[in-house]
Amino acid sequence: MKKLLCLCLLAGSSLLAHAELRVFATVPEWGALAKEIGGPRVSVYTATHAQQDPHRIEARPSLLAQARRADLLIAAGADLEAGWLPVVQRESGNAAIQSGRPGYFEAAAQVRLLDVPAVLDRAHGDVHAAGNPHLHLDPRNVLKVGEALVRRLGELDPPQAAAYQAAFRDFAGRWQAAIGRWEQQGAALRGVPVLVHHQSFVYLSHWLGLREVGMLEPKPGVEPSSGHLTALLARQQGQPARMVLRAAYNSDAPSQWVAGKTGVPVVLLPYTVGGSPAAGDLFGLFDDTLQRLLQALR
Amino acid sequence: MLCSSRWVLAVAGAFVSLPALAGDPDLQALRAEIGQMKAAYEQRIAALEARLQSAEQQQIRTQSAAAVEVPPASQAAAPASGFNPQVSLILQGQYKNMKDVAERGITGFVPAGGHDHAADGIEGISKRGFSVDHTELVLAANIDPYWRGQAILAALDGEVEVEEAWFQSLAIGHGIGLKGGRLRSGLGYLNEQHPHAWDFADSPLMYRALFGEHGSYTQDGLQLKWLAPTPVFLEIGAEIGRGANFPGSERNKNGAGAGALFAHIGDDMGLEHSWRAGVSYLRTRAKEREAHFADINGSEAVGAFDGRSSTWVADFVWKWAPNGNPKYRNFKLQTEYFQRREKGDLSCFDEELAGNACDPLAAGDSVTSRYKTRQSGWYAQGVFQFSPNWRAGLRYEQLDSGSRNFGANAANLIVDSYRPKKTTAMADYSWSEFSRLRLQYAHDQSMRGLTDHQWTLQYIMSLGAHGAHKF
């Protein structure tokens, strides 16, 4: 009985000790969104950074230790983290962040995904059954995810629900205005043909109207081969692309090779928050992305 | 319906207004009455219209709400087969070029395969030429919100072996994880990894000396783990189980036959480095654990051990990836050390009744003596991935047969004292995460007086669900 009391006291004190909600975000973009909405009411740990390929993360001990203490796990979903997150969830001993619990939030479940494969066959490369998971590069998706996230934060932390709502309304207002600005700036990009390293810019292209005419990877997740790049060059004659897009975590050799052969500029896009010095937050991410695209167009 | 009643009223109104021209007081009263009726009807119609409108709006609202919540493709209705477990199948096989050795073993160490020649070794490891390893079928799924289950079946010719079959808790919380069934023990570092996740084509000598040719310790039992709520990874665990596998033995007994304890600590150092260190302890008992020995005249003798076996393992892993992105380049250093003590009795007898030092008259006699050993060993390996597809690795290992005190049987049996060594180099190519081809060369001196140059060409292919691997 005494032991039980002690345990209860311990549990109670540990609850009081961290009043703020602990958020474990798998990728920087959703960590940044949690910070925008949660402000000082949440402490956000971001498991990966912009220089890391989000498909290839290892279930490192440090990630387990952080997941153990999290109240909310924000994942990109759509199997982006299939290679490591399930292990982190299971081995964390944290019941709150298991799939299906309120403490597990998946961004991909909040929006309509593009590139949903009609056929599931690995002969087509590393395909994601649910659709393309790089959904944050359409800013309208960020808003949808934010709407769902603010509800979830409110459920997990009811006393602060109004504060989360207020913070989100403030963010959403600024974000809507920014979308208007970006769309105006990006009007010049409509219909511009581009080559991409990986299918990581599908949502960006869809939003801005960029026309993806080729991919440096022969199949999603398969490294560019010289044969495939040569074939792309041949296509360049008939379907000339204006630029080659790659994310900060992609190797630069294939895109540089194509650029050297064709004279088309390579645009290194930040891809996520922290991917370039200017992409310090979500606003910076899109400001910088548009600026880099427009600069390449000139 | 509302429209038509309005029309009827309008006609009625027109009809009623016609006789008004007459100016009769009766008619005036009638007109007033009809006027009241008209007003009442109009009120009721307005009310009905308002109700209809609100009903319509509500319908639109619920429809649009449904439209907002339905679209995620991942939540689309799936057929009943959607509940089938994740399935993956591992294909593994090799070509091996090495010396023909009648009974492979490690000099100075008791063979884990027991005294049965045929069972000594798993498919492939000791086979020369082309061979297919066992084919692993992995089935895994969440059972309900509280438990998850996984089974690994290894198919060989004419038999299916249950490699692993366990359930794992999902909902206990507080950092606690409970696992039950047939499971790979949390001992050491490599023990929990499956052969398809190994960086070399075979397990280190150390694991073969400790646990036999399977290269891992598996037992039927329970595992309880606790992860501390600290920023540094700190995990402790305990296991109890049947203890039927080497170095223990199968026996008919209540209670637990083996117990293990382990602790792991790990963290990141900056963006590019991460590490994990661990220490583990296994204690088990063996009863009539039989093994082949050579007697002092070189004849065959069987020694059966009864007693206690305890093993310490220390492990350390360090990984490096430039910018923390392991896709293009990364390096992994891994090392483990063990020490094993066994204490009890050794009965030496003559299985084939051919006559040996323990049974000179070939009459089925045996000699029992005390038995006490203390043995150790280690390995260290480094694997460098220098392109998205290519890796190369080097492993060095050394065991020490240590002190082996056979008591009175020391006069009957040859007690080898030897330091087995092996150096292995490998290079592998991966087309994707799911396929790998490996070439390996080993300079093997694990048997006294024999230097074996072993070449292995191995393939590992995984089909189906994308497995998540541990650190």
PDB file of C-alpha atoms in Angstrom, chain A residues 11 45 49 51-53 55-66 68-69 81-87 90-96 98-99 101 106 108-113 116 122 126 130 151 197 217 221-223 249-251, chain B residues 71-75 145-146 148 150 168-177 225-233 235 266-268 271 274-276 319 323-328 388-389 431 433-434 463-471:
ATOM      1  CA  ALA A  11       3.699   9.683 -11.090  1.00  0.00           C
ATOM      2  CA  TYR A  45      12.137  17.500 -30.459  1.00  0.00           C
ATOM      3  CA  HIS A  49      17.241  17.434 -40.041  1.00  0.00           C
ATOM      4  CA  GLN A  51      20.582  17.151 -44.537  1.00  0.00           C
ATOM      5  CA  GLN A  52      19.231  13.666 -43.831  1.00  0.00           C
ATOM      6  CA  ASP A  53      17.309  11.575 -46.295  1.00  0.00           C
ATOM      7  CA  HIS A  55      13.735   7.539 -45.940  1.00  0.00           C
ATOM      8  CA  ARG A  56      17.059   6.388 -44.481  1.00  0.00           C
ATOM      9  CA  ILE A  57      17.116   7.078 -40.786  1.00  0.00           C
ATOM     10  CA  GLU A  58      18.298   4.599 -38.197  1.00  0.00           C
ATOM     11  CA  ALA A  59      16.444   3.877 -34.966  1.00  0.00           C
ATOM     12  CA  ARG A  60      19.282   5.385 -32.942  1.00  0.00           C
ATOM     13  CA  PRO A  61      19.346   5.078 -29.139  1.00  0.00           C
ATOM     14  CA  SER A  62      18.861   8.840 -28.806  1.00  0.00           C
ATOM     15  CA  LEU A  63      15.601   8.633 -30.747  1.00  0.00           C
ATOM     16  CA  LEU A  64      14.315   5.899 -28.436  1.00  0.00           C
ATOM     17  CA  ALA A  65      15.156   7.978 -25.379  1.00  0.00           C
ATOM     18  CA  GLN A  66      13.258  10.967 -26.788  1.00  0.00           C
ATOM     19  CA  ARG A  68      10.027   7.402 -24.439  1.00  0.00           C
ATOM     20  CA  ARG A  69       9.203  10.819 -22.990  1.00  0.00           C
ATOM     21  CA  GLU A  81       9.446   6.493 -41.870  1.00  0.00           C
ATOM     22  CA  ALA A  82       8.693   2.781 -42.402  1.00  0.00           C
ATOM     23  CA  GLY A  83      12.336   1.841 -41.967  1.00  0.00           C
ATOM     24  CA  TRP A  84      12.772   3.181 -38.464  1.00  0.00           C
ATOM     25  CA  LEU A  85       9.704   4.674 -36.789  1.00  0.00           C
ATOM     26  CA  PRO A  86       7.902   1.384 -36.027  1.00  0.00           C
ATOM     27  CA  VAL A  87      10.961   0.225 -34.089  1.00  0.00           C
ATOM     28  CA  ARG A  90       7.583  -0.278 -30.119  1.00  0.00           C
ATOM     29  CA  GLU A  91      10.862  -0.105 -28.258  1.00  0.00           C
ATOM     30  CA  SER A  92      10.047   3.192 -26.557  1.00  0.00           C
ATOM     31  CA  GLY A  93       7.751   1.582 -23.998  1.00  0.00           C
ATOM     32  CA  ASN A  94       5.530   4.636 -24.458  1.00  0.00           C
ATOM     33  CA  ALA A  95       1.876   3.633 -24.797  1.00  0.00           C
ATOM     34  CA  ALA A  96       0.762   7.176 -25.664  1.00  0.00           C
ATOM     35  CA  GLN A  98       1.441   4.031 -30.497  1.00  0.00           C
ATOM     36  CA  SER A  99      -0.472   4.149 -33.778  1.00  0.00           C
ATOM     37  CA  ARG A 101      -3.665   6.551 -29.942  1.00  0.00           C
ATOM     38  CA  GLU A 106       0.093  11.482 -39.061  1.00  0.00           C
ATOM     39  CA  ALA A 108      -0.416  12.244 -44.518  1.00  0.00           C
ATOM     40  CA  ALA A 109      -3.772  11.207 -43.067  1.00  0.00           C
ATOM     41  CA  GLN A 110      -5.002  14.829 -43.122  1.00  0.00           C
ATOM     42  CA  VAL A 111      -4.716  15.586 -46.831  1.00  0.00           C
ATOM     43  CA  ARG A 112      -5.377  13.999 -50.166  1.00  0.00           C
ATOM     44  CA  LEU A 113      -2.127  12.421 -51.333  1.00  0.00           C
ATOM     45  CA  VAL A 116      -1.102   6.974 -55.208  1.00  0.00           C
ATOM     46  CA  ARG A 122       8.677  -3.096 -56.119  1.00  0.00           C
ATOM     47  CA  ASP A 126      10.497   2.183 -53.566  1.00  0.00           C
ATOM     48  CA  ALA A 130      -0.550   5.341 -49.608  1.00  0.00           C
ATOM     49  CA  ARG A 151      -7.485  19.980 -32.647  1.00  0.00           C
ATOM     50  CA  HIS A 197      16.268  14.239 -58.607  1.00  0.00           C
ATOM     51  CA  GLU A 217      16.400   8.483 -60.324  1.00  0.00           C
ATOM     52  CA  GLY A 221      14.658   5.421 -54.350  1.00  0.00           C
ATOM     53  CA  VAL A 222      17.049   3.931 -56.907  1.00  0.00           C
ATOM     54  CA  GLU A 223      20.244   5.943 -57.432  1.00  0.00           C
ATOM     55  CA  TYR A 249      19.926  15.749 -48.799  1.00  0.00           C
ATOM     56  CA  ASN A 250      20.291  14.432 -52.384  1.00  0.00           C
ATOM     57  CA  SER A 251      23.821  13.937 -53.669  1.00  0.00           C
TER      58      SER A 251
ATOM     59  CA  PRO B  71     -10.493  11.991 -48.620  1.00  0.00           C
ATOM     60  CA  PRO B  72      -7.262  10.660 -47.081  1.00  0.00           C
ATOM     61  CA  ALA B  73      -6.452   7.774 -49.325  1.00  0.00           C
ATOM     62  CA  SER B  74      -4.785   5.923 -46.497  1.00  0.00           C
ATOM     63  CA  GLN B  75      -8.110   5.697 -44.715  1.00  0.00           C
ATOM     64  CA  PRO B 145      -4.374  -2.055 -29.259  1.00  0.00           C
ATOM     65  CA  TYR B 146      -2.466  -3.810 -26.494  1.00  0.00           C
ATOM     66  CA  ARG B 148       1.771  -7.021 -31.259  1.00  0.00           C
ATOM     67  CA  GLN B 150       5.552 -11.737 -34.808  1.00  0.00           C
ATOM     68  CA  GLN B 168       5.073  -7.812 -27.414  1.00  0.00           C
ATOM     69  CA  SER B 169       3.271  -5.241 -25.280  1.00  0.00           C
ATOM     70  CA  LEU B 170       2.222  -1.915 -26.780  1.00  0.00           C
ATOM     71  CA  ALA B 171       0.153  -0.338 -24.057  1.00  0.00           C
ATOM     72  CA  ILE B 172       1.881  -0.819 -20.712  1.00  0.00           C
ATOM     73  CA  GLY B 173       3.654   2.525 -20.891  1.00  0.00           C
ATOM     74  CA  HIS B 174       6.146   3.905 -18.349  1.00  0.00           C
ATOM     75  CA  GLY B 175       8.949   2.670 -20.576  1.00  0.00           C
ATOM     76  CA  ILE B 176       8.064  -0.945 -19.909  1.00  0.00           C
ATOM     77  CA  GLY B 177       8.156  -3.526 -22.654  1.00  0.00           C
ATOM     78  CA  LYS B 225      12.576  -4.284 -20.429  1.00  0.00           C
ATOM     79  CA  TRP B 226      12.515  -0.822 -18.968  1.00  0.00           C
ATOM     80  CA  LEU B 227      13.643   2.315 -20.732  1.00  0.00           C
ATOM     81  CA  ALA B 228      14.570   5.107 -18.352  1.00  0.00           C
ATOM     82  CA  PRO B 229      12.901   8.523 -18.855  1.00  0.00           C
ATOM     83  CA  THR B 230      16.251  10.211 -19.370  1.00  0.00           C
ATOM     84  CA  PRO B 231      17.602  12.203 -22.315  1.00  0.00           C
ATOM     85  CA  VAL B 232      20.355   9.593 -22.611  1.00  0.00           C
ATOM     86  CA  PHE B 233      19.250   6.159 -23.776  1.00  0.00           C
ATOM     87  CA  GLU B 235      17.667   0.479 -20.893  1.00  0.00           C
ATOM     88  CA  GLY B 266      23.658   5.012 -25.828  1.00  0.00           C
ATOM     89  CA  ASP B 267      23.486   8.494 -27.283  1.00  0.00           C
ATOM     90  CA  ASP B 268      24.498  10.765 -30.127  1.00  0.00           C
ATOM     91  CA  LEU B 271      25.159  15.306 -35.662  1.00  0.00           C
ATOM     92  CA  SER B 274      25.998   7.746 -32.390  1.00  0.00           C
ATOM     93  CA  TRP B 275      26.900   4.872 -30.124  1.00  0.00           C
ATOM     94  CA  ARG B 276      25.550   2.174 -27.883  1.00  0.00           C
ATOM     95  CA  LYS B 319      28.206   4.617 -36.130  1.00  0.00           C
ATOM     96  CA  ASN B 323      25.966  15.187 -41.779  1.00  0.00           C
ATOM     97  CA  GLY B 324      24.009  12.402 -40.131  1.00  0.00           C
ATOM     98  CA  ASN B 325      22.884  11.165 -43.555  1.00  0.00           C
ATOM     99  CA  PRO B 326      23.880   7.493 -43.870  1.00  0.00           C
ATOM    100  CA  LYS B 327      22.505   7.055 -47.376  1.00  0.00           C
ATOM    101  CA  TYR B 328      25.681   7.865 -49.296  1.00  0.00           C
ATOM    102  CA  PRO B 388      24.781   4.157 -51.959  1.00  0.00           C
ATOM    103  CA  ASN B 389      25.337   0.652 -53.315  1.00  0.00           C
ATOM    104  CA  TRP B 431      20.760  -2.803 -55.740  1.00  0.00           C
ATOM    105  CA  GLU B 433      17.361  -1.989 -49.592  1.00  0.00           C
ATOM    106  CA  PHE B 434      15.871  -5.315 -50.581  1.00  0.00           C
ATOM    107  CA  LEU B 463      10.381  -9.789 -50.528  1.00  0.00           C
ATOM    108  CA  GLY B 464       7.297  -8.095 -49.231  1.00  0.00           C
ATOM    109  CA  ALA B 465       6.781  -5.760 -46.318  1.00  0.00           C
ATOM    110  CA  HIS B 466       9.468  -3.194 -45.565  1.00  0.00           C
ATOM    111  CA  GLY B 467      11.055  -4.323 -42.331  1.00  0.00           C
ATOM    112  CA  ALA B 468      12.306  -1.803 -39.810  1.00  0.00           C
ATOM    113  CA  HIS B 469      15.738  -2.591 -38.399  1.00  0.00           C
ATOM    114  CA  LYS B 470      17.162  -1.908 -34.983  1.00  0.00           C
ATOM    115  CA  PHE B 471      20.223   0.304 -34.479  1.00  0.00           C
TER     116      PHE B 471
END
